[in-house]
């Protein structure tokens, strides 16, 4: 059984709202850098970047982060993990880093992303933007910017689909099989 949570227009509205909240909370865009967490966090980060450019005329720095080797469950995932690559073509030193991901669940992906960013330098601060916050944290991590809070049970799965990987932009809630 599937339930549509956000359609394409809903995802765009959430990205627009997050972009305005980033500007407000940081009192502008000085030293702001968006870093999307591979894979679907990258698509959301691109959308937020586009919204900032459209609304403020500012082209913020943008990077892509692969956290594969920072995961605490790497040994149980796969003997040969798939690497998607990190591409951060700017210095993060003393910058305001906004990590962007699709779903915040246990907090472990975010913890891995923070470790990966800290290996690249010392930012002024790190904030987290997510499209969906579904609860069930195992670590003391919270999102600074949330597109939609979606209380779930552990028997449910949140699927974020983006056109560049899945051919459509939707968020679906499904019962685990």
XYZ file of C-alpha atoms in Angstrom:
177
model
C 0.000 0.000 0.000
C 1.404 3.380 -1.071
C 0.403 6.874 -0.061
C 1.472 9.988 -1.976
C 3.039 12.465 0.458
C 4.402 15.120 -1.914
C 4.016 15.547 -5.653
C 6.408 17.529 -7.865
C 4.769 20.864 -7.009
C 4.911 20.043 -3.280
C 8.622 19.242 -3.497
C 9.269 22.551 -5.295
C 7.280 24.486 -2.671
C 9.261 22.798 0.109
C 12.567 23.677 -1.603
C 11.416 27.288 -2.031
C 10.465 27.528 1.656
C 13.785 25.980 2.734
C 15.698 28.456 0.549
C 13.968 31.413 2.213
C 14.550 29.929 5.681
C 18.271 29.526 4.924
C 18.484 33.192 3.935
C 16.547 34.357 7.000
C 18.362 32.211 9.565
C 21.798 33.187 8.220
C 20.891 36.876 7.718
C 21.740 36.664 4.034
C 23.865 34.427 1.874
C 27.415 35.446 2.776
C 29.681 32.377 3.045
C 26.757 29.964 2.416
C 27.626 26.707 0.636
C 25.161 23.957 -0.243
C 26.434 20.375 -0.165
C 24.115 17.617 -1.339
C 24.558 14.149 0.150
C 24.703 11.502 -2.594
C 22.308 10.577 -4.228
C 18.930 12.203 -3.782
C 20.198 14.932 -1.466
C 22.145 16.252 -4.446
C 18.936 16.751 -6.446
C 17.297 18.600 -3.559
C 20.407 20.768 -3.054
C 20.332 21.699 -6.754
C 16.674 22.678 -6.439
C 17.379 24.854 -3.378
C 20.334 26.441 -5.201
C 18.062 27.246 -8.186
C 15.442 28.780 -5.893
C 18.049 30.968 -4.176
C 19.373 32.127 -7.568
C 15.838 32.885 -8.858
C 14.764 34.779 -5.740
C 17.980 36.489 -4.645
C 20.132 36.575 -7.783
C 22.993 34.917 -5.877
C 24.780 31.815 -7.131
C 25.859 30.040 -3.920
C 28.685 27.495 -3.904
C 27.470 23.957 -4.518
C 29.110 20.617 -3.816
C 28.398 16.897 -3.821
C 29.325 14.614 -0.927
C 29.712 10.829 -1.000
C 29.637 9.417 2.538
C 30.114 5.747 1.621
C 33.381 5.252 3.525
C 32.095 7.195 6.546
C 29.081 4.954 7.164
C 29.057 2.920 10.358
C 27.291 0.041 8.572
C 29.647 -0.238 5.591
C 30.758 -3.764 6.474
C 27.198 -5.079 6.397
C 26.121 -3.246 3.244
C 28.248 -4.728 0.506
C 31.667 -6.188 -0.048
C 32.108 -3.805 -3.012
C 30.247 -0.571 -2.223
C 29.217 1.714 -5.067
C 30.970 5.077 -4.943
C 29.120 8.058 -6.360
C 31.923 10.555 -5.843
C 32.541 13.719 -3.904
C 32.897 16.986 -5.790
C 33.403 20.056 -3.622
C 35.210 22.589 -5.840
C 35.658 25.256 -3.148
C 37.296 25.617 0.239
C 34.953 24.941 3.153
C 37.248 26.780 5.571
C 35.194 29.272 7.645
C 32.117 28.739 5.429
C 28.525 28.132 6.471
C 27.852 24.630 5.184
C 24.279 23.538 4.565
C 24.184 19.737 4.217
C 21.168 18.652 2.179
C 19.571 15.200 2.239
C 16.258 13.688 1.228
C 15.136 11.904 4.424
C 16.248 12.279 8.031
C 15.618 9.060 9.945
C 18.139 7.678 12.473
C 20.670 10.498 12.035
C 23.478 8.140 11.017
C 23.761 9.469 7.457
C 24.075 12.998 8.806
C 26.731 11.932 11.307
C 28.714 10.348 8.470
C 28.314 13.494 6.366
C 29.572 15.705 9.199
C 32.639 13.460 9.584
C 33.292 13.661 5.837
C 32.975 17.458 5.795
C 35.277 17.854 8.797
C 37.945 15.849 6.955
C 37.876 18.560 4.263
C 38.485 21.512 6.579
C 36.957 23.528 9.397
C 33.713 25.249 8.454
C 32.286 28.136 10.460
C 29.130 26.065 11.004
C 27.215 23.115 9.602
C 23.445 23.113 9.244
C 21.133 20.402 7.924
C 18.293 20.717 5.408
C 16.047 17.740 4.635
C 12.994 17.236 2.495
C 11.403 14.752 4.937
C 11.967 14.324 8.685
C 10.369 11.010 9.647
C 11.565 10.758 13.250
C 13.110 7.713 14.997
C 16.492 9.304 15.763
C 19.253 7.104 17.146
C 21.692 10.011 17.449
C 21.185 13.536 18.851
C 20.781 15.169 15.434
C 18.052 17.488 14.205
C 17.406 19.314 10.954
C 17.616 23.091 10.804
C 15.359 23.171 7.722
C 12.582 20.662 7.028
C 10.357 20.448 3.968
C 7.836 18.191 5.717
C 7.654 16.486 9.101
C 6.208 13.030 8.538
C 5.694 10.919 11.653
C 6.103 7.282 10.617
C 6.238 3.843 12.139
C 9.310 1.678 11.748
C 7.157 -0.584 9.561
C 6.948 2.153 6.928
C 9.412 3.281 4.282
C 9.695 6.767 2.793
C 10.644 6.747 -0.895
C 11.871 10.019 -2.351
C 11.964 9.815 -6.119
C 13.703 12.469 -8.214
C 13.482 12.845 -11.970
C 17.225 12.618 -12.590
C 17.371 9.120 -11.026
C 13.789 7.853 -11.023
C 11.999 9.675 -13.830
C 9.595 11.534 -11.517
C 9.574 13.868 -8.512
C 7.434 12.420 -5.707
C 7.557 11.333 -2.083
C 5.707 8.127 -1.272
C 5.053 6.387 2.054
C 4.870 2.605 1.831
C 4.428 -0.300 4.239
C 7.538 -2.506 4.505
C 7.192 -5.808 2.724
